mmCIF file of C-alpha atoms and ligand atoms in Angstrom:
data_model
loop_
_atom_site.group_PDB
_atom_site.id
_atom_site.type_symbol
_atom_site.label_atom_id
_atom_site.label_comp_id
_atom_site.label_asym_id
_atom_site.label_seq_id
_atom_site.Cartn_x
_atom_site.Cartn_y
_atom_site.Cartn_z
ATOM 1 C CA MET A 28 18.889 -42.687 15.539
ATOM 2 C CA PHE A 29 19.684 -39.366 17.215
ATOM 3 C CA ILE A 30 21.966 -36.443 16.370
ATOM 4 C CA ASP A 31 23.615 -34.368 19.096
ATOM 5 C CA THR A 32 23.613 -31.043 17.274
ATOM 6 C CA HIS A 33 25.820 -29.121 19.723
ATOM 7 C CA CYS A 34 28.741 -30.050 21.953
ATOM 8 C CA HIS A 35 32.372 -29.206 22.739
ATOM 9 C CA LEU A 36 34.391 -32.405 22.557
ATOM 10 C CA GLU A 37 37.682 -30.558 22.096
ATOM 11 C CA ASP A 38 37.262 -29.519 25.727
ATOM 12 C CA GLU A 39 40.005 -30.792 28.021
ATOM 13 C CA ASN A 40 37.345 -32.646 30.034
ATOM 14 C CA PHE A 41 37.419 -35.182 27.204
ATOM 15 C CA SER A 42 41.206 -35.431 26.775
ATOM 16 C CA ASP A 43 41.418 -38.874 28.336
ATOM 17 C CA ASP A 44 38.442 -40.658 26.817
ATOM 18 C CA ARG A 45 37.195 -38.908 23.669
ATOM 19 C CA ALA A 46 37.070 -42.132 21.630
ATOM 20 C CA GLU A 47 35.146 -43.941 24.387
ATOM 21 C CA VAL A 48 32.716 -41.026 24.655
ATOM 22 C CA LEU A 49 32.018 -41.222 20.930
ATOM 23 C CA SER A 50 31.627 -44.978 20.965
ATOM 24 C CA ARG A 51 29.209 -44.727 23.910
ATOM 25 C CA ALA A 52 27.232 -42.207 21.829
ATOM 26 C CA LYS A 53 27.003 -44.688 18.938
ATOM 27 C CA ILE A 54 25.866 -47.479 21.268
ATOM 28 C CA ALA A 55 23.133 -45.143 22.587
ATOM 29 C CA GLY A 56 21.970 -44.519 18.991
ATOM 30 C CA VAL A 57 23.592 -41.082 18.675
ATOM 31 C CA GLU A 58 25.210 -41.689 15.312
ATOM 32 C CA LYS A 59 26.123 -38.127 14.420
ATOM 33 C CA VAL A 60 27.529 -35.323 16.532
ATOM 34 C CA ILE A 61 28.172 -31.677 15.649
ATOM 35 C CA ASN A 62 31.092 -30.286 17.588
ATOM 36 C CA PHE A 63 31.624 -26.515 17.900
ATOM 37 C CA GLY A 64 34.682 -24.348 18.341
ATOM 38 C CA SER A 65 34.636 -21.114 20.317
ATOM 39 C CA THR A 66 38.037 -19.599 19.470
ATOM 40 C CA LEU A 67 40.202 -19.802 16.359
ATOM 41 C CA LYS A 68 42.359 -22.420 18.075
ATOM 42 C CA SER A 69 39.436 -24.599 19.169
ATOM 43 C CA SER A 70 37.839 -24.160 15.723
ATOM 44 C CA ILE A 71 40.943 -25.676 14.166
ATOM 45 C CA ALA A 72 40.871 -28.416 16.831
ATOM 46 C CA VAL A 73 37.264 -29.411 16.054
ATOM 47 C CA THR A 74 38.097 -29.822 12.347
ATOM 48 C CA GLU A 75 41.036 -32.086 13.275
ATOM 49 C CA LEU A 76 38.782 -34.183 15.518
ATOM 50 C CA ALA A 77 36.143 -34.458 12.780
ATOM 51 C CA LYS A 78 38.775 -35.966 10.480
ATOM 52 C CA ASN A 79 39.459 -38.735 12.976
ATOM 53 C CA PHE A 80 35.962 -39.873 13.865
ATOM 54 C CA SER A 81 33.156 -41.048 11.618
ATOM 55 C CA GLY A 82 29.859 -39.290 12.320
ATOM 56 C CA LEU A 83 31.615 -36.300 13.888
ATOM 57 C CA TYR A 84 31.195 -32.904 12.188
ATOM 58 C CA ALA A 85 32.531 -29.452 12.998
ATOM 59 C CA GLY A 86 31.315 -25.877 13.394
ATOM 60 C CA VAL A 87 33.795 -22.997 13.492
ATOM 61 C CA GLY A 88 33.446 -19.522 14.990
ATOM 62 C CA ILE A 89 34.300 -17.089 17.753
ATOM 63 C CA HIS A 90 32.088 -17.278 20.852
ATOM 64 C CA PRO A 91 30.899 -13.976 22.396
ATOM 65 C CA GLU A 92 32.932 -14.661 25.550
ATOM 66 C CA GLU A 93 36.036 -14.943 23.371
ATOM 67 C CA ILE A 94 35.902 -11.635 21.487
ATOM 68 C CA ASP A 95 39.470 -10.787 22.506
ATOM 69 C CA ASP A 96 40.428 -13.612 20.132
ATOM 70 C CA PHE A 97 38.929 -11.674 17.201
ATOM 71 C CA ASP A 98 40.878 -9.239 14.990
ATOM 72 C CA GLU A 99 40.704 -8.031 11.381
ATOM 73 C CA LYS A 100 42.274 -11.268 10.119
ATOM 74 C CA THR A 101 39.993 -13.634 11.996
ATOM 75 C CA CYS A 102 37.204 -13.884 9.417
ATOM 76 C CA SER A 103 39.607 -14.792 6.621
ATOM 77 C CA ARG A 104 41.285 -17.383 8.883
ATOM 78 C CA LEU A 105 37.863 -18.791 9.779
ATOM 79 C CA ALA A 106 36.987 -18.963 6.084
ATOM 80 C CA GLU A 107 40.103 -21.082 5.483
ATOM 81 C CA VAL A 108 39.234 -23.372 8.376
ATOM 82 C CA ALA A 109 35.610 -23.602 7.208
ATOM 83 C CA ALA A 110 36.797 -24.940 3.847
ATOM 84 C CA ARG A 111 38.108 -28.096 5.521
ATOM 85 C CA GLU A 112 36.120 -31.288 5.151
ATOM 86 C CA LYS A 113 33.219 -31.989 7.512
ATOM 87 C CA VAL A 114 32.783 -28.327 8.523
ATOM 88 C CA VAL A 115 29.004 -27.873 8.446
ATOM 89 C CA ALA A 116 28.347 -24.579 10.277
ATOM 90 C CA ILE A 117 29.541 -21.235 11.540
ATOM 91 C CA GLY A 118 29.280 -21.266 15.334
ATOM 92 C CA GLU A 119 29.066 -20.876 18.006
ATOM 93 C CA ILE A 120 28.644 -17.148 17.670
ATOM 94 C CA GLY A 121 26.265 -14.649 19.260
ATOM 95 C CA LEU A 122 25.771 -12.559 22.388
ATOM 96 C CA ASP A 123 26.382 -13.232 26.074
ATOM 97 C CA TYR A 124 25.140 -10.509 28.401
ATOM 98 C CA HIS A 125 25.242 -12.788 31.443
ATOM 99 C CA TRP A 126 29.036 -12.684 31.612
ATOM 100 C CA GLU A 127 29.480 -9.326 29.879
ATOM 101 C CA LYS A 128 28.009 -6.327 31.701
ATOM 102 C CA ASP A 129 30.030 -3.579 29.998
ATOM 103 C CA SER A 130 27.956 -1.799 27.337
ATOM 104 C CA GLY A 131 30.972 -1.001 25.145
ATOM 105 C CA ARG A 132 32.053 -4.632 25.050
ATOM 106 C CA ARG A 133 28.489 -5.725 24.361
ATOM 107 C CA LEU A 134 28.597 -3.510 21.253
ATOM 108 C CA ILE A 135 31.818 -5.244 20.210
ATOM 109 C CA GLN A 136 30.067 -8.611 20.654
ATOM 110 C CA GLN A 137 27.298 -7.395 18.344
ATOM 111 C CA LYS A 138 29.749 -6.215 15.691
ATOM 112 C CA ILE A 139 31.664 -9.518 15.741
ATOM 113 C CA PHE A 140 28.395 -11.479 15.662
ATOM 114 C CA ILE A 141 27.266 -9.559 12.561
ATOM 115 C CA GLU A 142 30.638 -10.015 10.832
ATOM 116 C CA GLN A 143 30.400 -13.763 11.338
ATOM 117 C CA LEU A 144 26.803 -13.818 10.048
ATOM 118 C CA ASP A 145 28.148 -12.150 6.905
ATOM 119 C CA LEU A 146 30.880 -14.779 6.702
ATOM 120 C CA ALA A 147 28.294 -17.580 6.973
ATOM 121 C CA ARG A 148 26.335 -16.019 4.122
ATOM 122 C CA GLN A 149 29.441 -15.796 1.930
ATOM 123 C CA LEU A 150 30.275 -19.433 2.675
ATOM 124 C CA ASN A 151 26.671 -20.610 2.357
ATOM 125 C CA LEU A 152 26.788 -22.283 5.779
ATOM 126 C CA PRO A 153 24.118 -22.451 8.507
ATOM 127 C CA VAL A 154 24.705 -20.701 11.823
ATOM 128 C CA CYS A 155 24.648 -21.811 15.451
ATOM 129 C CA VAL A 156 23.835 -18.889 17.758
ATOM 130 C CA HIS A 157 24.561 -18.498 21.470
ATOM 131 C CA ASP A 158 22.119 -16.116 23.181
ATOM 132 C CA ARG A 159 22.466 -15.771 26.928
ATOM 133 C CA GLU A 160 20.360 -13.043 28.547
ATOM 134 C CA ALA A 161 20.514 -11.105 25.280
ATOM 135 C CA HIS A 162 17.233 -12.210 23.688
ATOM 136 C CA GLY A 163 16.128 -8.743 22.518
ATOM 137 C CA ASP A 164 19.366 -7.809 20.772
ATOM 138 C CA THR A 165 19.871 -11.311 19.359
ATOM 139 C CA LEU A 166 16.419 -11.291 17.778
ATOM 140 C CA LYS A 167 16.921 -7.758 16.462
ATOM 141 C CA ILE A 168 20.208 -8.757 14.823
ATOM 142 C CA LEU A 169 18.705 -11.916 13.310
ATOM 143 C CA GLN A 170 15.790 -9.907 11.932
ATOM 144 C CA SER A 171 18.017 -7.243 10.377
ATOM 145 C CA GLU A 172 21.276 -9.076 9.540
ATOM 146 C CA ALA A 173 20.462 -12.728 8.925
ATOM 147 C CA HIS A 174 18.623 -12.469 5.602
ATOM 148 C CA GLY A 175 19.363 -15.475 3.448
ATOM 149 C CA LEU A 176 20.716 -17.409 6.416
ATOM 150 C CA ARG A 177 19.364 -20.362 8.371
ATOM 151 C CA GLY A 178 20.359 -21.523 11.787
ATOM 152 C CA VAL A 179 19.492 -22.329 15.350
ATOM 153 C CA LEU A 180 19.238 -20.478 18.635
ATOM 154 C CA HIS A 181 21.166 -23.089 20.526
ATOM 155 C CA CYS A 182 20.295 -23.936 24.153
ATOM 156 C CA TYR A 183 17.143 -21.887 23.825
ATOM 157 C CA SER A 184 16.249 -19.971 26.981
ATOM 158 C CA GLY A 185 13.940 -17.203 25.738
ATOM 159 C CA SER A 186 10.198 -16.682 25.928
ATOM 160 C CA LEU A 187 7.509 -18.234 23.767
ATOM 161 C CA GLU A 188 6.946 -14.834 22.116
ATOM 162 C CA THR A 189 10.609 -14.644 21.080
ATOM 163 C CA ALA A 190 10.524 -18.278 19.909
ATOM 164 C CA ARG A 191 7.580 -17.494 17.639
ATOM 165 C CA GLU A 192 9.628 -14.688 16.042
ATOM 166 C CA VAL A 193 12.556 -17.094 15.604
ATOM 167 C CA TRP A 194 10.310 -19.660 13.895
ATOM 168 C CA LYS A 195 8.946 -16.936 11.616
ATOM 169 C CA LEU A 196 12.487 -16.451 10.341
ATOM 170 C CA GLY A 197 12.645 -20.195 9.607
ATOM 171 C CA TRP A 198 15.181 -20.710 12.393
ATOM 172 C CA PHE A 199 15.276 -23.600 14.853
ATOM 173 C CA ILE A 200 15.442 -23.662 18.637
ATOM 174 C CA GLY A 201 17.974 -26.048 20.215
ATOM 175 C CA VAL A 202 16.788 -27.922 23.311
ATOM 176 C CA ASP A 203 19.247 -29.199 25.931
ATOM 177 C CA GLY A 204 19.515 -30.639 29.442
ATOM 178 C CA PRO A 205 17.687 -27.734 31.153
ATOM 179 C CA LEU A 206 14.396 -29.112 29.761
ATOM 180 C CA THR A 207 14.856 -32.058 32.144
ATOM 181 C CA PHE A 208 15.505 -29.863 35.200
ATOM 182 C CA LYS A 209 12.761 -29.373 37.792
ATOM 183 C CA ASN A 210 13.153 -25.581 37.517
ATOM 184 C CA SER A 211 13.011 -25.509 33.721
ATOM 185 C CA ALA A 212 10.632 -22.505 33.937
ATOM 186 C CA LYS A 213 9.125 -21.524 30.580
ATOM 187 C CA LEU A 214 11.010 -24.023 28.410
ATOM 188 C CA PRO A 215 8.333 -26.776 28.570
ATOM 189 C CA GLU A 216 5.733 -24.252 27.382
ATOM 190 C CA VAL A 217 8.006 -23.245 24.490
ATOM 191 C CA VAL A 218 8.737 -26.805 23.345
ATOM 192 C CA LYS A 219 5.069 -27.766 23.629
ATOM 193 C CA ALA A 220 4.189 -24.977 21.195
ATOM 194 C CA ALA A 221 7.087 -25.603 18.808
ATOM 195 C CA PRO A 222 6.303 -26.890 15.322
ATOM 196 C CA ARG A 223 7.980 -30.260 14.739
ATOM 197 C CA ASP A 224 10.158 -28.885 11.981
ATOM 198 C CA MET A 225 11.642 -26.144 14.213
ATOM 199 C CA ILE A 226 13.270 -28.220 17.018
ATOM 200 C CA LEU A 227 16.781 -29.623 17.356
ATOM 201 C CA ILE A 228 18.150 -31.623 20.296
ATOM 202 C CA GLU A 229 21.622 -31.069 21.703
ATOM 203 C CA THR A 230 23.755 -31.621 24.793
ATOM 204 C CA ASP A 231 26.209 -28.669 24.950
ATOM 205 C CA ALA A 232 28.547 -31.275 26.517
ATOM 206 C CA PRO A 233 30.572 -31.067 28.724
ATOM 207 C CA TYR A 234 28.090 -28.585 30.241
ATOM 208 C CA LEU A 235 24.429 -28.881 31.318
ATOM 209 C CA ALA A 236 24.103 -32.639 31.767
ATOM 210 C CA PRO A 237 20.424 -33.660 31.785
ATOM 211 C CA THR A 238 18.697 -35.426 34.661
ATOM 212 C CA PRO A 239 19.681 -38.085 35.904
ATOM 213 C CA TYR A 240 23.260 -36.988 35.198
ATOM 214 C CA ARG A 241 22.802 -33.395 36.346
ATOM 215 C CA GLY A 242 26.000 -31.973 37.855
ATOM 216 C CA LYS A 243 28.213 -34.548 36.134
ATOM 217 C CA ARG A 244 30.175 -34.169 32.894
ATOM 218 C CA ASN A 245 27.742 -34.217 29.987
ATOM 219 C CA GLU A 246 28.363 -36.277 26.825
ATOM 220 C CA PRO A 247 26.610 -36.821 23.485
ATOM 221 C CA ALA A 248 25.000 -40.158 24.540
ATOM 222 C CA TYR A 249 22.878 -38.200 27.017
ATOM 223 C CA VAL A 250 21.023 -36.379 24.250
ATOM 224 C CA VAL A 251 18.663 -39.367 24.446
ATOM 225 C CA GLU A 252 17.521 -38.057 27.871
ATOM 226 C CA VAL A 253 16.634 -34.725 26.256
ATOM 227 C CA ALA A 254 14.688 -36.574 23.542
ATOM 228 C CA LYS A 255 12.803 -38.636 26.163
ATOM 229 C CA LYS A 256 11.786 -35.499 28.039
ATOM 230 C CA LEU A 257 10.743 -33.820 24.791
ATOM 231 C CA ALA A 258 8.537 -36.827 23.977
ATOM 232 C CA ASP A 259 7.049 -36.670 27.456
ATOM 233 C CA VAL A 260 6.311 -32.920 27.365
ATOM 234 C CA ARG A 261 4.883 -33.033 23.830
ATOM 235 C CA GLY A 262 2.932 -36.284 24.199
ATOM 236 C CA GLU A 263 4.885 -38.046 21.456
ATOM 237 C CA THR A 264 6.772 -41.330 21.270
ATOM 238 C CA LEU A 265 10.549 -41.400 21.538
ATOM 239 C CA GLU A 266 10.631 -42.828 18.000
ATOM 240 C CA GLU A 267 8.700 -39.846 16.648
ATOM 241 C CA VAL A 268 11.040 -37.393 18.402
ATOM 242 C CA ALA A 269 14.088 -39.267 17.100
ATOM 243 C CA ALA A 270 12.715 -39.199 13.562
ATOM 244 C CA TYR A 271 11.843 -35.530 13.292
ATOM 245 C CA THR A 272 14.780 -34.112 15.256
ATOM 246 C CA THR A 273 17.167 -36.188 13.133
ATOM 247 C CA ALA A 274 15.472 -35.053 9.921
ATOM 248 C CA ASN A 275 15.708 -31.425 11.100
ATOM 249 C CA ALA A 276 19.416 -31.746 11.935
ATOM 250 C CA GLU A 277 20.144 -33.443 8.620
ATOM 251 C CA GLU A 278 18.285 -30.735 6.773
ATOM 252 C CA LEU A 279 19.987 -27.813 8.535
ATOM 253 C CA TYR A 280 23.543 -29.076 8.907
ATOM 254 C CA LEU A 281 24.135 -32.037 6.626
ATOM 255 C CA GLY A 282 21.876 -31.414 3.661
ATOM 256 C CA THR A 283 24.178 -29.352 1.500
ATOM 257 C CA ARG A 284 27.426 -31.117 2.343
ATOM 258 C CA ASN A 285 28.552 -34.719 2.961
HETATM 259 NI NI1 LIG B 19 28.106 -24.403 23.377
#
């Protein structure tokens, strides 16, 4: 059994065949899927979807590219949404310096990230963090603001040195399709060094489809391709990878609820 610990099934790319996508996941052995919002509206949508599908769970939060969606009422609205059944995380939240070049708006991203970390602590929920080209500031914020919290740096793209600091905090790295790409750079080195109890697998569907589906719409069933590549890089069997990544996901996201 596998768990896809990060995707976006409320995306309009899935409007026509969401149920088929989830049944294909089950056939592939992906029995649980964690689906993340990125705005208040999509956070509400992921909780509605979770109600309708067994094995589907929700994370709620405001993505760093969506900070214009955030005002002084947002955290209390998110807290209400987080109280719904099958909400297992705050996310995805974090920093995106790839799309945001303005230093003032980057500071706003940081402030909103920290507010949502505080919210996760109040609600006793784990956190799913987006860090794109903002490794230094993300790590700094986790080290100073994430006390008492656990979570994952989803779609990990940092260095091995940064990963070691993340593991020291007891946080996971999330591994996605890019591990299967020919130009996956330093990621194989990072996953080779990762302790077993610090790795999650995810798709980030509809984005970042793994080889051999690269360039197509991604979907939770394809997390098996990420697991196969992980087994290959780490010299493990697919069964071993399935067992420990599932145990890790259960422990982080599903242990305290459901
Ligand atoms: Ni995502």
